[in-house]
């Protein structure tokens, strides 16, 4: 969980909760590799996003990468806090997150 190594995740087809079952913790980076035919001369491309804070990440569709920067819940999620996740900003419309990331496009064989 220190972010020192990457863990390969496979997209699942969970019929009961297809989105939540495909979100995973992102400590400091997330990476997707291109699909399709490859050869030693042209390995698949990969996209890595290095984040400035832990978040949730997913690739719900082929070639898509999604990071959950800020989330809000109007009702309690039943996980022990017993309150909704509604952080209010100075305008009472919710907080706007500030976010920094670095992207890297590379050969997928590295």
Coordinates of C-alpha atoms in Angstrom, one line a residue:
X1 CA 0.0 0.0 0.0
X2 CA 3.0 2.3 0.0
X3 CA 2.8 2.8 -3.8
X4 CA 6.2 1.2 -4.4
X5 CA 4.8 -1.3 -6.9
X6 CA 1.9 -1.6 -9.3
X7 CA -0.8 -4.3 -8.9
X8 CA -2.5 -5.6 -12.1
X9 CA -6.3 -5.2 -12.0
X10 CA -8.7 -7.0 -14.4
X11 CA -12.0 -5.3 -15.2
X12 CA -14.9 -7.4 -13.7
X13 CA -18.5 -7.7 -15.0
X14 CA -20.2 -7.7 -11.6
X15 CA -23.9 -7.4 -12.4
X16 CA -24.9 -6.1 -9.0
X17 CA -22.4 -3.2 -8.8
X18 CA -20.4 -2.9 -12.0
X19 CA -18.9 0.5 -11.3
X20 CA -17.9 0.2 -7.6
X21 CA -16.5 -3.3 -8.1
X22 CA -14.0 -1.8 -10.6
X23 CA -12.7 1.1 -8.5
X24 CA -9.4 0.6 -6.7
X25 CA -7.2 2.6 -4.4
X26 CA -4.6 4.8 -6.2
X27 CA -1.8 5.7 -3.8
X28 CA 0.4 7.7 -6.2
X29 CA 0.0 6.4 -9.7
X30 CA -2.4 4.5 -12.1
X31 CA -1.4 3.0 -15.4
X32 CA -3.4 1.6 -18.4
X33 CA -1.8 -0.2 -21.3
X34 CA -3.2 -0.2 -24.9
X35 CA -4.8 -3.3 -26.3
X36 CA -4.5 -4.8 -29.7
X37 CA -1.8 -6.5 -31.7
X38 CA 1.7 -6.0 -30.6
X39 CA 5.1 -6.9 -32.0
X40 CA 8.6 -6.4 -30.7
X41 CA 9.0 -3.5 -33.1
X42 CA 5.8 -1.7 -31.8
X43 CA 4.8 -2.6 -28.2
X44 CA 1.5 -1.2 -26.9
X45 CA 1.5 2.3 -25.5
X46 CA 0.8 2.9 -21.8
X47 CA -0.5 5.9 -20.0
X48 CA 0.5 6.6 -16.4
X49 CA -1.0 9.3 -14.2
X50 CA 1.0 10.3 -11.1
X51 CA -1.3 11.9 -8.5
X52 CA -0.6 14.3 -5.6
X53 CA -2.8 12.4 -3.1
X54 CA -4.5 9.0 -2.7
X55 CA -7.8 8.6 -4.6
X56 CA -10.0 6.0 -6.2
X57 CA -9.2 5.0 -9.8
X58 CA -10.8 2.9 -12.5
X59 CA -10.8 2.0 -16.2
X60 CA -14.5 1.2 -16.8
X61 CA -14.1 1.0 -20.6
X62 CA -11.2 0.1 -22.9
X63 CA -8.8 3.0 -23.3
X64 CA -10.5 5.0 -20.5
X65 CA -9.0 6.1 -17.2
X66 CA -11.0 7.7 -14.4
X67 CA -9.8 9.2 -11.1
X68 CA -12.2 10.1 -8.3
X69 CA -10.9 13.5 -7.1
X70 CA -13.7 14.5 -4.8
X71 CA -16.9 12.7 -4.0
X72 CA -20.2 13.7 -2.3
X73 CA -22.9 11.5 -0.8
X74 CA -26.4 12.9 0.0
X75 CA -27.1 10.0 2.4
X76 CA -25.0 8.0 4.8
X77 CA -23.2 5.1 3.0
X78 CA -23.7 2.8 6.0
X79 CA -20.0 2.3 6.6
X80 CA -19.8 3.5 10.2
X81 CA -19.5 7.3 10.1
X82 CA -23.3 7.7 10.4
X83 CA -23.4 10.9 8.4
X84 CA -23.5 12.0 4.7
X85 CA -20.3 13.1 3.0
X86 CA -21.2 16.7 2.2
X87 CA -18.2 19.0 2.7
X88 CA -19.5 22.5 2.2
X89 CA -17.4 25.3 0.7
X90 CA -17.6 29.0 1.5
X91 CA -20.5 29.3 -1.0
X92 CA -22.4 26.3 0.6
X93 CA -22.3 24.5 -2.8
X94 CA -19.6 22.0 -2.0
X95 CA -15.8 22.3 -2.0
X96 CA -14.0 22.6 -5.3
X97 CA -10.9 20.4 -5.1
X98 CA -7.5 21.6 -6.2
X99 CA -5.6 18.9 -8.0
X100 CA -2.2 18.3 -9.5
X101 CA -1.1 15.4 -11.6
X102 CA 1.6 14.4 -14.0
X103 CA 0.9 12.2 -17.1
X104 CA 3.4 10.0 -18.9
X105 CA 2.9 8.2 -22.2
X106 CA 5.4 5.4 -22.8
X107 CA 5.9 2.1 -24.5
X108 CA 3.9 -0.6 -22.7
X109 CA 6.8 -3.1 -22.4
X110 CA 8.6 -1.1 -19.7

